[in-house]
Coordinates of C-alpha atoms and ligand atoms in Angstrom, one line a residue:
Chain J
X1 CA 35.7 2.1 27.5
X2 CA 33.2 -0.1 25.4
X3 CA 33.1 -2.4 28.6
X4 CA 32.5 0.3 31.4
X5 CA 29.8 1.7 29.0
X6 CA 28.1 -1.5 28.5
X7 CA 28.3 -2.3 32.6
X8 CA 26.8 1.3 33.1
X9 CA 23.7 0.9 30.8
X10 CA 23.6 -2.6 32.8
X11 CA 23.6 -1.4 36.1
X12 CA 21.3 1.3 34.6
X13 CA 18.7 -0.9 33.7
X14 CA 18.4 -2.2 37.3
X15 CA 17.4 0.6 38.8
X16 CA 14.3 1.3 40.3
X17 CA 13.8 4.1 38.4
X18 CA 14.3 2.4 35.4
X19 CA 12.1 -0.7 36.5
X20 CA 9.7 1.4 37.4
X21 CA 9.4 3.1 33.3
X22 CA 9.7 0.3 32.0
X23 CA 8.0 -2.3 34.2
X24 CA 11.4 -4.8 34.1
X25 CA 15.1 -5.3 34.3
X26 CA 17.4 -6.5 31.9
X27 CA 15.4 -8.2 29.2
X28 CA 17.7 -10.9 29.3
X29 CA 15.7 -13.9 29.6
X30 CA 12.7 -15.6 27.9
X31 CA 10.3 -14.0 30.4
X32 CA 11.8 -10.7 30.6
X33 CA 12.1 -10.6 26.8
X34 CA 8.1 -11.5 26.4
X35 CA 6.9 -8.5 28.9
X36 CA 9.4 -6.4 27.0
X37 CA 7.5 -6.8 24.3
X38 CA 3.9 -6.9 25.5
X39 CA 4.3 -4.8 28.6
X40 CA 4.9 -1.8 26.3
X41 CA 2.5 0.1 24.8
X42 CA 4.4 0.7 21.6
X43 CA 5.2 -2.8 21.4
X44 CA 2.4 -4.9 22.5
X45 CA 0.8 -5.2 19.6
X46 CA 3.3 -7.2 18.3
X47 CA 3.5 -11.1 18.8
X48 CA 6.1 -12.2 21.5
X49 CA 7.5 -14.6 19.3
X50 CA 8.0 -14.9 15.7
X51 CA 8.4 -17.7 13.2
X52 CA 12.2 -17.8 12.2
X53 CA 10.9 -18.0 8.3
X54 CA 8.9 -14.7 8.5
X55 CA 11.9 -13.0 9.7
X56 CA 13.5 -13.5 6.4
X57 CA 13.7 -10.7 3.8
X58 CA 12.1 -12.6 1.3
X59 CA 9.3 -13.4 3.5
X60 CA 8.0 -9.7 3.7
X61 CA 11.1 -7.4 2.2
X62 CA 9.9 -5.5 5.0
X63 CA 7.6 -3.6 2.7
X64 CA 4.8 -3.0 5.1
X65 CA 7.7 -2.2 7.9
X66 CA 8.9 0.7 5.7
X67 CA 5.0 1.8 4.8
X68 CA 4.9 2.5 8.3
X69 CA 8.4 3.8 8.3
X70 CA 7.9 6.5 6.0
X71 CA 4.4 7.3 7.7
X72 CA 6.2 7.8 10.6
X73 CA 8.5 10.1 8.9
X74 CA 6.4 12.0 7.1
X75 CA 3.8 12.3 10.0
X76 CA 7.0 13.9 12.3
X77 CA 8.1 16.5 9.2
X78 CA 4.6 17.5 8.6
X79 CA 4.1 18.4 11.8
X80 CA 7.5 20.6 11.5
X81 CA 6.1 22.3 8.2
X82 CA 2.6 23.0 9.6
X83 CA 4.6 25.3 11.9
X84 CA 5.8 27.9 8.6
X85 CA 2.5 26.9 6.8
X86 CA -0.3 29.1 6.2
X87 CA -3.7 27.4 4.5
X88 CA -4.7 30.3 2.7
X89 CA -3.9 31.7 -0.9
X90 CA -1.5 33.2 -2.0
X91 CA 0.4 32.9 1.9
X92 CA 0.9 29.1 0.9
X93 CA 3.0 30.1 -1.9
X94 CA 5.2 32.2 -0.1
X95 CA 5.5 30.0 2.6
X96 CA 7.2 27.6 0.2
X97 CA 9.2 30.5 -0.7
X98 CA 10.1 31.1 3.0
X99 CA 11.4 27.7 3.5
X100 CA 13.8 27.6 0.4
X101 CA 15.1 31.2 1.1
X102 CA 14.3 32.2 5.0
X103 CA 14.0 29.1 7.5
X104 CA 16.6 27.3 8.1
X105 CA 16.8 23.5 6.7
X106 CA 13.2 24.7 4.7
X107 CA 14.3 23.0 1.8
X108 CA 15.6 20.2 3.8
X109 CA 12.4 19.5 5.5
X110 CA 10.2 20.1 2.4
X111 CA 12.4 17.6 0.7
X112 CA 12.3 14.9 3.1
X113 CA 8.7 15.3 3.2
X114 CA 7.8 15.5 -0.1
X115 CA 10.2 12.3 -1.2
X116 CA 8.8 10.1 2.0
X117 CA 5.6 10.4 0.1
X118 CA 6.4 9.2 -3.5
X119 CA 8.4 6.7 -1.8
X120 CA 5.2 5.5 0.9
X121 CA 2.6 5.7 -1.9
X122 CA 5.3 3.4 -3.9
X123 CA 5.8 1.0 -1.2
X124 CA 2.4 0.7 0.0
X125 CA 1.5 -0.4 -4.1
X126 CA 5.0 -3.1 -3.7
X127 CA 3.8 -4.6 -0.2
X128 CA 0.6 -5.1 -1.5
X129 CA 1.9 -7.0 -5.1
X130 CA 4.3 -8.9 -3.1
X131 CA 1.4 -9.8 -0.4
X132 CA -0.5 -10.8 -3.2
X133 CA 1.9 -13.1 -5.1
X134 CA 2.6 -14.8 -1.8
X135 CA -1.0 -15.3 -1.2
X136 CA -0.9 -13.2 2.1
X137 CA -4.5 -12.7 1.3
X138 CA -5.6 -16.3 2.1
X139 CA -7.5 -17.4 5.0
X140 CA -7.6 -16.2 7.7
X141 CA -5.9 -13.3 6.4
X142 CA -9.0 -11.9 4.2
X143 CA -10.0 -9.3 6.1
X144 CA -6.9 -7.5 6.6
X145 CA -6.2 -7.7 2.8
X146 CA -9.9 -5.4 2.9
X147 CA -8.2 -3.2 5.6
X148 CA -5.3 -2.6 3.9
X149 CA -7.3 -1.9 0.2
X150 CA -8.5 0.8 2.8
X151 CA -5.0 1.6 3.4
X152 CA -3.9 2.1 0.1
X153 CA -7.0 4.2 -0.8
X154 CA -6.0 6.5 2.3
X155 CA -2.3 6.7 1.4
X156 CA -3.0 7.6 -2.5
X157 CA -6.0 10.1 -1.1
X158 CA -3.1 11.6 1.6
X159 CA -0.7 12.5 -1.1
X160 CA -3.3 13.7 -3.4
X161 CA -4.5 16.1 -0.7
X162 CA -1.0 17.2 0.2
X163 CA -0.2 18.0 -3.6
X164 CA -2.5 21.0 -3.9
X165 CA -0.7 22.7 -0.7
X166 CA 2.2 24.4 -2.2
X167 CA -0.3 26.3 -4.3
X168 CA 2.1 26.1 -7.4
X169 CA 1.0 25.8 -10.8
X170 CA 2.2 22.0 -10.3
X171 CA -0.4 21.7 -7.3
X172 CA -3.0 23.7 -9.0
X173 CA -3.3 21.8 -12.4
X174 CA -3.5 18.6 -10.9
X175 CA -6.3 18.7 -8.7
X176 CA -7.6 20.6 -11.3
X177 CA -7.5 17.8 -13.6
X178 CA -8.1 14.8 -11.0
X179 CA -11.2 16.6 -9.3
X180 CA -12.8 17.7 -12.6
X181 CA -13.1 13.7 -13.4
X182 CA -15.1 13.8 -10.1
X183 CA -18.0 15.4 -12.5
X184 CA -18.4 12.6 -14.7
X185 CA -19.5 10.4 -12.0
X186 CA -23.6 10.8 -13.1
X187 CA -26.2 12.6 -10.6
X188 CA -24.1 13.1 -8.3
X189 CA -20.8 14.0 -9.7
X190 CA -20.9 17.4 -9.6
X191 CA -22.2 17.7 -6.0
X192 CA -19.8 15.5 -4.3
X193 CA -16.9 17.7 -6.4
X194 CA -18.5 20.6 -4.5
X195 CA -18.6 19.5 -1.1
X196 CA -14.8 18.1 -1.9
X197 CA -13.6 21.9 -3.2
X198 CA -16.3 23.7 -1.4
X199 CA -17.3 25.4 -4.6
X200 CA -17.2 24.8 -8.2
X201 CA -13.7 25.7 -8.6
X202 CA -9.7 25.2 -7.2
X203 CA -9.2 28.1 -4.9
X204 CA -9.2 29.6 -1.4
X205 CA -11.9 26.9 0.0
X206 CA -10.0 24.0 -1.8
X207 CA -7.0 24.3 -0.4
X208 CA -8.6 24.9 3.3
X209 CA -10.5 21.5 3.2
X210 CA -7.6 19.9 0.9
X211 CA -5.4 20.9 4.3
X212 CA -7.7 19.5 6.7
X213 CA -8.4 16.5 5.1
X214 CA -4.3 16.8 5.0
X215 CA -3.0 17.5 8.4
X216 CA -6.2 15.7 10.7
X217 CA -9.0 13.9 8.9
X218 CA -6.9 11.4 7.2
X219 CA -3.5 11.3 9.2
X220 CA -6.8 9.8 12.2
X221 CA -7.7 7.3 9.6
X222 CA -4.8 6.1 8.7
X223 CA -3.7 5.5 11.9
X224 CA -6.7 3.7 13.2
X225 CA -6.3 1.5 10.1
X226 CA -2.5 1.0 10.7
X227 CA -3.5 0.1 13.9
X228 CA -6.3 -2.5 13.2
X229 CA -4.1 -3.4 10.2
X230 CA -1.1 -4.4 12.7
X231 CA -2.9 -6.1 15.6
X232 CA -4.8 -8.3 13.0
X233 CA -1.3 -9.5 11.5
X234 CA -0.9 -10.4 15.2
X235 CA -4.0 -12.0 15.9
X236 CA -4.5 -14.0 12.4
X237 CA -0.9 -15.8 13.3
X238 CA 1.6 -13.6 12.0
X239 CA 3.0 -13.4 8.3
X240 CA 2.2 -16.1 5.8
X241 CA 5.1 -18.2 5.5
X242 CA 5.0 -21.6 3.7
X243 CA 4.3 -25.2 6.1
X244 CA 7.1 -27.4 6.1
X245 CA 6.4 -30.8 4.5
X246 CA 6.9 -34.1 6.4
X247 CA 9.7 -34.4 5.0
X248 CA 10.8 -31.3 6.3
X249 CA 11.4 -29.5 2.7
X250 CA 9.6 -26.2 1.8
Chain L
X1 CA -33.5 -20.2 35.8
X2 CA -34.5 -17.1 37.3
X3 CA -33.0 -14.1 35.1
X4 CA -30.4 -12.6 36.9
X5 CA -30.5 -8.8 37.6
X6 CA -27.7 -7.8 36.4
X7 CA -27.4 -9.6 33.3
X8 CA -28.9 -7.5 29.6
X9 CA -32.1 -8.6 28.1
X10 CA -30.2 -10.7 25.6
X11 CA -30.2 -14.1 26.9
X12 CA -26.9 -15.2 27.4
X13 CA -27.6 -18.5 29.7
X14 CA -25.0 -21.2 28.4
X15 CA -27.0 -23.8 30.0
X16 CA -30.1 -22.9 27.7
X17 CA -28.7 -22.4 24.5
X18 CA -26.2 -24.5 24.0
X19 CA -24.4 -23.8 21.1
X20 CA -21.8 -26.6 19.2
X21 CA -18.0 -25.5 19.5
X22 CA -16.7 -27.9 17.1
X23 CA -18.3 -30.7 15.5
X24 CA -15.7 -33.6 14.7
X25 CA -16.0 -35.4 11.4
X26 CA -14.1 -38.7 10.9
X27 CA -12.2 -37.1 8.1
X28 CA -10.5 -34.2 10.3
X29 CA -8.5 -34.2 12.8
X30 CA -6.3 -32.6 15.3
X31 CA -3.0 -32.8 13.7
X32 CA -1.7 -29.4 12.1
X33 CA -0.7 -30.2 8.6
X34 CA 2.7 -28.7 7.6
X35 CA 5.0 -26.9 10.4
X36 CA 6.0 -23.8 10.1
X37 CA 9.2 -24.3 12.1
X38 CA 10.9 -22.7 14.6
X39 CA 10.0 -19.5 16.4
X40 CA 12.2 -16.8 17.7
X41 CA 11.9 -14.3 20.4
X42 CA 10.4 -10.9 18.9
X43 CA 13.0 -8.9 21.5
X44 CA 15.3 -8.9 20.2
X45 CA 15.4 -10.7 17.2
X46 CA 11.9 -8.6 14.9
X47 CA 13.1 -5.6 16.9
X48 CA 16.4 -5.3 15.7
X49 CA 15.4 -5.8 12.2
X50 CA 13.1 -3.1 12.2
X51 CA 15.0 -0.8 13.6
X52 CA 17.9 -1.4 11.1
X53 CA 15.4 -1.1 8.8
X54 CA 14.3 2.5 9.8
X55 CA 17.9 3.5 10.2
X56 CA 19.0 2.4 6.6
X57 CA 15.8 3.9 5.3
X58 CA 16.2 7.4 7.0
X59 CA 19.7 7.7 6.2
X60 CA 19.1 6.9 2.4
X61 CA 16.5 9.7 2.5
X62 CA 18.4 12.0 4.2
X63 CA 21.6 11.7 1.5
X64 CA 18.6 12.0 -1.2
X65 CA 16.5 14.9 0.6
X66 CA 20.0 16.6 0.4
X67 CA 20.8 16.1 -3.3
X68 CA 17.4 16.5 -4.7
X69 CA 15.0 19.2 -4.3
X70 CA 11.2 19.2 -4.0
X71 CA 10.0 20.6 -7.2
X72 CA 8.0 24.2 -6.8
X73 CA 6.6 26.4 -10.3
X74 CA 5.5 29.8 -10.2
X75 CA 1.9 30.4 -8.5
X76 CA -0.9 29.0 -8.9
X77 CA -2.7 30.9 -12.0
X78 CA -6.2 29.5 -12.7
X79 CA -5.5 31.5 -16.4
X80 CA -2.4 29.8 -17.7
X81 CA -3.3 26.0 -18.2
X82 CA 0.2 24.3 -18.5
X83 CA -0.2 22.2 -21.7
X84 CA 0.1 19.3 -20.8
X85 CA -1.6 19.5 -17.1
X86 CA -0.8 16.1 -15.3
X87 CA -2.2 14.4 -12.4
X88 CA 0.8 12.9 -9.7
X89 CA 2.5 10.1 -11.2
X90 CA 0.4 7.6 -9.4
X91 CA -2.9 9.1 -11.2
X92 CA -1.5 9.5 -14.9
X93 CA -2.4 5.6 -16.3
X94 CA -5.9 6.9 -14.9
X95 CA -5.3 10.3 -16.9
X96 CA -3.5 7.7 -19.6
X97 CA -7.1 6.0 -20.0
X98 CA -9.2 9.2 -20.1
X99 CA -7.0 9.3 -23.4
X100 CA -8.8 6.3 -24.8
X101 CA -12.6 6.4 -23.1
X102 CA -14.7 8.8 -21.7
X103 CA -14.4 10.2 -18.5
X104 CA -17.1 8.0 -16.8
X105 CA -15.7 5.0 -18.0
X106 CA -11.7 5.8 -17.4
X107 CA -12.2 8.2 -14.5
X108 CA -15.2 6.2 -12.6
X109 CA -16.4 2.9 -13.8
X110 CA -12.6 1.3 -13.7
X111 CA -11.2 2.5 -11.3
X112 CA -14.2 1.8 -9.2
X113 CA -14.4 -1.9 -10.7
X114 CA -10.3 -2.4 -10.0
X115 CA -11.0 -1.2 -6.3
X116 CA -14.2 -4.0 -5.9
X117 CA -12.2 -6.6 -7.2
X118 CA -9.0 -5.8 -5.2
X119 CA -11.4 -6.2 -1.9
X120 CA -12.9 -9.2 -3.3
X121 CA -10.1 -11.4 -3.8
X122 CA -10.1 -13.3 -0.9
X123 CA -13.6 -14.1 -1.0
X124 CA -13.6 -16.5 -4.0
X125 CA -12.1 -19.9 -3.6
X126 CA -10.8 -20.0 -6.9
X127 CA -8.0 -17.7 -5.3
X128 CA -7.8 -19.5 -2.4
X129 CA -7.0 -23.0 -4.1
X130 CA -4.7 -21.3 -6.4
X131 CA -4.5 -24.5 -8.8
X132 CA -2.9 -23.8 -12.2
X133 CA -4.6 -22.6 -14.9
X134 CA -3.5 -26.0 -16.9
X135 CA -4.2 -28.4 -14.1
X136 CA -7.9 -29.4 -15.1
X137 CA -9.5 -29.5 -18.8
X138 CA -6.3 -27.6 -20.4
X139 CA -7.8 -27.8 -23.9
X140 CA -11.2 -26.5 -22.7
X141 CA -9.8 -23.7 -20.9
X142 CA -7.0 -22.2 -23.5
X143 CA -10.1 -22.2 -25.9
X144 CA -12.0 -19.6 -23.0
X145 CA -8.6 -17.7 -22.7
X146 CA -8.8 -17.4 -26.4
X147 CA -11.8 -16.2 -27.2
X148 CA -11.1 -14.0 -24.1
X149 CA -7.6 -12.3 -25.1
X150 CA -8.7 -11.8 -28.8
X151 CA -12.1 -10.3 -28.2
X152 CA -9.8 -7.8 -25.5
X153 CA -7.3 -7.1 -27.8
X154 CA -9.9 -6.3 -30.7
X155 CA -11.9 -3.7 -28.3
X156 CA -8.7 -2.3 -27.0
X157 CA -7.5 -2.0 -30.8
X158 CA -10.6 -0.4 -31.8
X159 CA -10.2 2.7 -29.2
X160 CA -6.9 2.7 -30.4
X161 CA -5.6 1.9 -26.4
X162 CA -2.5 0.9 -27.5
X163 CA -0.4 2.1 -24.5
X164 CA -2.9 -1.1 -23.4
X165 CA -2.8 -3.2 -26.2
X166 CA 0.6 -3.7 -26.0
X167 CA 1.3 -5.2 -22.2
X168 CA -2.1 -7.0 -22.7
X169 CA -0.6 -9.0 -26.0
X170 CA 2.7 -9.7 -23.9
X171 CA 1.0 -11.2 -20.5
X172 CA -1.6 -13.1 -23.0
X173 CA 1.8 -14.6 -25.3
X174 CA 3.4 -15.1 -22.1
X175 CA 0.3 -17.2 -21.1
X176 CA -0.3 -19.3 -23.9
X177 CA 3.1 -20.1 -24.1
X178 CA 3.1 -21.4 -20.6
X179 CA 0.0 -23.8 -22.1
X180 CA 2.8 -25.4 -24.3
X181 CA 5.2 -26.1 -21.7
X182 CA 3.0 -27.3 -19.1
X183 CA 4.1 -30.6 -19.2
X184 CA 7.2 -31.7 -17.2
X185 CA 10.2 -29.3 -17.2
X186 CA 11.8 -28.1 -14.8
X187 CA 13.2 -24.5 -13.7
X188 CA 11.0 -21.1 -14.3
X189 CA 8.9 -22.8 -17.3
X190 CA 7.6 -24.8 -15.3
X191 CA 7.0 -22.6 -12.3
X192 CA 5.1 -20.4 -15.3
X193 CA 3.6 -23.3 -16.1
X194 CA 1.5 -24.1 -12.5
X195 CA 0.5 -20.2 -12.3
X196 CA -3.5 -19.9 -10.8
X197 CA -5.8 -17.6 -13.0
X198 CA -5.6 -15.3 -10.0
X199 CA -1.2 -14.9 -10.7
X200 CA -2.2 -14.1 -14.4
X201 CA -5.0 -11.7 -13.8
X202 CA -3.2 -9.7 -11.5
X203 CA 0.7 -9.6 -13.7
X204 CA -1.9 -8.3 -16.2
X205 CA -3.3 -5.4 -13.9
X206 CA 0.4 -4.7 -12.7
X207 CA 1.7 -5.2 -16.5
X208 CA -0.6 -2.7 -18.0
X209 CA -0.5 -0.2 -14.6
X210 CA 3.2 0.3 -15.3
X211 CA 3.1 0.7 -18.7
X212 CA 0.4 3.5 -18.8
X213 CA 2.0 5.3 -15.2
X214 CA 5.6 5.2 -17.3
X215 CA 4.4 6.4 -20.7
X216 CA 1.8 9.1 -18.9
X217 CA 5.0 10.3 -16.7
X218 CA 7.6 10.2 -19.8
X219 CA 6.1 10.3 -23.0
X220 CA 3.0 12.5 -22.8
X221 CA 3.7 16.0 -24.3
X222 CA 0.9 18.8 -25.2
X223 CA -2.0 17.6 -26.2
X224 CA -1.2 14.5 -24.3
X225 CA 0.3 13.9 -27.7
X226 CA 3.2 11.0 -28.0
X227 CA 6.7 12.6 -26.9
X228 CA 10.0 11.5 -26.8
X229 CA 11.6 13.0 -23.3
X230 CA 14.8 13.4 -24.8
X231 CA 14.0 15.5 -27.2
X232 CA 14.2 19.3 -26.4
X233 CA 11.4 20.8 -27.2
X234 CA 10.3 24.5 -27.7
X235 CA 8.3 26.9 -25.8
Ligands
LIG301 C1 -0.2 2.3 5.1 C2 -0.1 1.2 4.4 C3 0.3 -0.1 5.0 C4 1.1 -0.4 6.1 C5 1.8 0.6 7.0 C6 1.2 -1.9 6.2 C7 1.9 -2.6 7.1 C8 2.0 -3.9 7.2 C9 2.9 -4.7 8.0 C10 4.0 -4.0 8.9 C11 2.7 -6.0 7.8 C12 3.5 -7.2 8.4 C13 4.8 -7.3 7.7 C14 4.9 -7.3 6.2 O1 4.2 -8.1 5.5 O2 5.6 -6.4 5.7 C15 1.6 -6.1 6.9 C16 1.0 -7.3 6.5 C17 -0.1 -7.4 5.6 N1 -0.6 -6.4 4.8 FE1 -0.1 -4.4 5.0 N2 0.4 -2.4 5.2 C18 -0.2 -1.4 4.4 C19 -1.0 -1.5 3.3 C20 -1.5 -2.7 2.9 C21 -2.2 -2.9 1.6 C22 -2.5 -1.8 0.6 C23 -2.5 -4.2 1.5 C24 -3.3 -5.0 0.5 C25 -4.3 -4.6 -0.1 C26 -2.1 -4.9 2.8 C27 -2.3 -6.2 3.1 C28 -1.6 -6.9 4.0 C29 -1.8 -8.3 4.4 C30 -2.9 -9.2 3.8 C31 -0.8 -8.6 5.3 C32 -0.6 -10.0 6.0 C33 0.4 -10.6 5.1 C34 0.7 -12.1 5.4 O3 -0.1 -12.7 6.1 O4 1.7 -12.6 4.8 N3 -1.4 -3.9 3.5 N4 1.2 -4.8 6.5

């Protein structure tokens, strides 16, 4: 069984049709293996080959690999609540209320997104400490240290904006609290928290440009940083991994 | 040369401006110090990592997103201020300092300041050369770090920060007892011992970070008040 299924997906993958999605055959040698990785979109900006030390766990712990993990998950659920999510008081509320008590898998959904958020916002913080300790930022690596600062500023500013929409008493106090520090920022404190609630306090116009900011101004940022962030990793030489000595000891 | 038509304003003529590619001293050369060893195919090697990765990530989060539910209070009511009202958990050591200073200084001025020098590490070579903190005029520097630590300490004590004070005084003891056993042991002293100023600066950040996040999530009651969060309490 496992061998006629393994001669199928083999014949499969030289088929025309096949060849002609994917622009190869079997990626079964050297050459085959590098266009499978830069003759894909979704792959090329990846390096074709890797060192064998940045491969291990310690080397990364795969932190920035799960940022983008749970950005991917929360970017696909989020797209499945906007569809039972109204932007408007009170309907936000009882949205929430629809998805624990009417649509099916609500609370399932609003779960998975709400946890993929504590968890990116925690693993962003780890990736960058453990980049950090193992002097990731070093030359020629400065730049993307500056892109991902951007990156974590983005990610903490995403979760902030998505913990007003629920419009609970949870939601409401804390950007309550966070944006009234906005005011003690002098001249223009005050100003820039208006623009950011679109009046002077937490209510109908927050929670529109809190959602926007939500759902398309920052999800865009964040990917064109991701983005940058990724195909400089490539570009600068891949991870930071410590030069053997002559002697061939770490 | 004539200016060709299609070429921009900007000249761009090689042959006219020659610019210098590399200029070869007689104390560099080619050779690439320290190898960083073998190399492996991305496909399939990075690829199946990453996807095991995703797969044992998804499915933890599925087993917790089925056990766990996403807190939700009643609505919104701008009238009935919860007591306390907290930030997200990432934002309470911010709402920890506003506690201790006023809200220009703990809500703007720091976090600003920890955001400038987060960007600006790689820019000073002092981070770059990572040497120890011991490695060059050890008496001359613990007397700096001194006069540092205790004029910290007495500013923090005087706001009364002590949800600061405290992981400030360990990463400092931690630090000047790495200054008596810099010399010649081996194992994680020692390893403590060869630390740059960059490793202690930031194991300070992250030291007092976690302390104020855990004690803002945990032991803040009303009036942002010390709590114990095993104790019941009423109303
Ligand atoms: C949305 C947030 C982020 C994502 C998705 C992300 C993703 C990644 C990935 C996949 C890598 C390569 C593998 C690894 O080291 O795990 C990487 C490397 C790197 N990241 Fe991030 N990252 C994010 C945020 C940050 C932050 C906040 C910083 C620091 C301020 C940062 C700085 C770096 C640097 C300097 C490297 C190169 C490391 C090296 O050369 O060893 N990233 N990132």
């Amino acid at each position: 069984m496992a061998t006629t299924l393994h001669s199928v997906l083999h014949s499969l993958r030289e088929t025309k049709v096949w060849k002609s999605i994917f622009r190869r055959g079997l990626a079964n040698t050297n050459r085959t293996r590098s266009l499978a990785v830069f003759g894909n979109l979704f792959l090329h900006w990846l390096p074709v080959k890797v060192r064998e030390k940045s491969l291990r766990v310690r080397a990364s712990y795969y932190l920035g690999s799960l940022s983008f993990i749970l950005f991917i998950v929360l970017f696909v659920t989020g797209i499945l609540l906007m569809f039972y999510y109204h932007p408007a008081t009170p309907h936000a509320y009882r949205d929430m209320k629809d998805l624990q008590f009417v649509v099916s898998n609500g609370v399932f959904l609003r779960n998975l997104h709400r946890l993929a958020a504590h968890l990116m916002v925690f693993a962003v913080f780890w990736h960058m400490f453990h980049v950090f300790y193992r002097g990731g930022y070093k030359p020629p690596h400065q730049f993307n240290w500056v892109v991902g600062v951007m990156l974590l500023l983005v990610t903490l500013f995403l979760s902030y904006t998505g913990y007003l929409l629920p419009w609970d008493q949870l939601a409401f106090w804390a950007v309550t609290v966070g944006t009234n520090i906005i005011s003690a920022m002098p001249l223009i404190g005050d100003k820039i928290r208006f623009l950011l609630l679109g009046g002077n306090i937490v209510g109908e116009n927050a929670l529109l440009r809190f959602y926007v900011l939500h759902v398309v101004i920052l999800p865009l940022v964040a990917f064109l940083l991701i983005g940058i962030h990724f195909w400089r990793v490539q570009k600068d030489g891949g991870l930071t991994v410590k030069p053997r000595n002559d002697d061939g000891k770490e | 040369m004539e200016k060709n038509k299609i070429e921009t304003g900007i000249s761009s003529d090689a042959k006219k401006e020659p610019r210098r590619v590399v200029f070869v001293t007689k104390k560099t050369s080619a050779k690439v110090v320290g190898d960083p060893g073998p190399q492996l195919m991305t496909y399939p090697h990075l690829l199946i990592r990453e996807a095991i990765a995703f797969q044992v990530l998804v499915i933890a989060m599925v087993l917790t997103a089925l056990l766990w539910d996403a807190p939700l209070e009643q609505l919104a009511n701008p009238l009935l201020t919860p007591n306390p009202a907290k930030a997200p958990w990432y934002f309470l050591g911010l709402q920890e300092l506003l506690h201790f200073f006023p809200p220009f200084v703990a809500g703007i001025l720091i976090p600003t300041l920890v955001v400038i020098a987060l960007v600006v590490i790689p820019y000073f070579n002092v981070n770059i050369e990572g040497e120890a903190i011991w490695a060059r005029r050890p008496s001359q520097n613990l007397r700096t770090i001194l006069v540092t630590v205790i004029i910290l300490l007495a500013f923090l004590a005087v706001f009364h920060a002590w949800t600061i004070f405290a992981p400030t005084a360990l990463v400092a003891a931690l630090l000047l007892f790495s200054y008596t056993v810099r010399q010649g042991r081996e194992g994680w002293l020692n390893a403590l011992a060869t630390k740059p100023l960059s490793w202690w600066v930031m194991t300070w950040f992250i030291a007092v970070a976690i302390c104020l996040t855990v004690v803002g999530t945990f032991f803040r009651g009303p009036g942002w008040s010390w709590y114990w969060p095993w104790r019941t309490h009423a109303g």
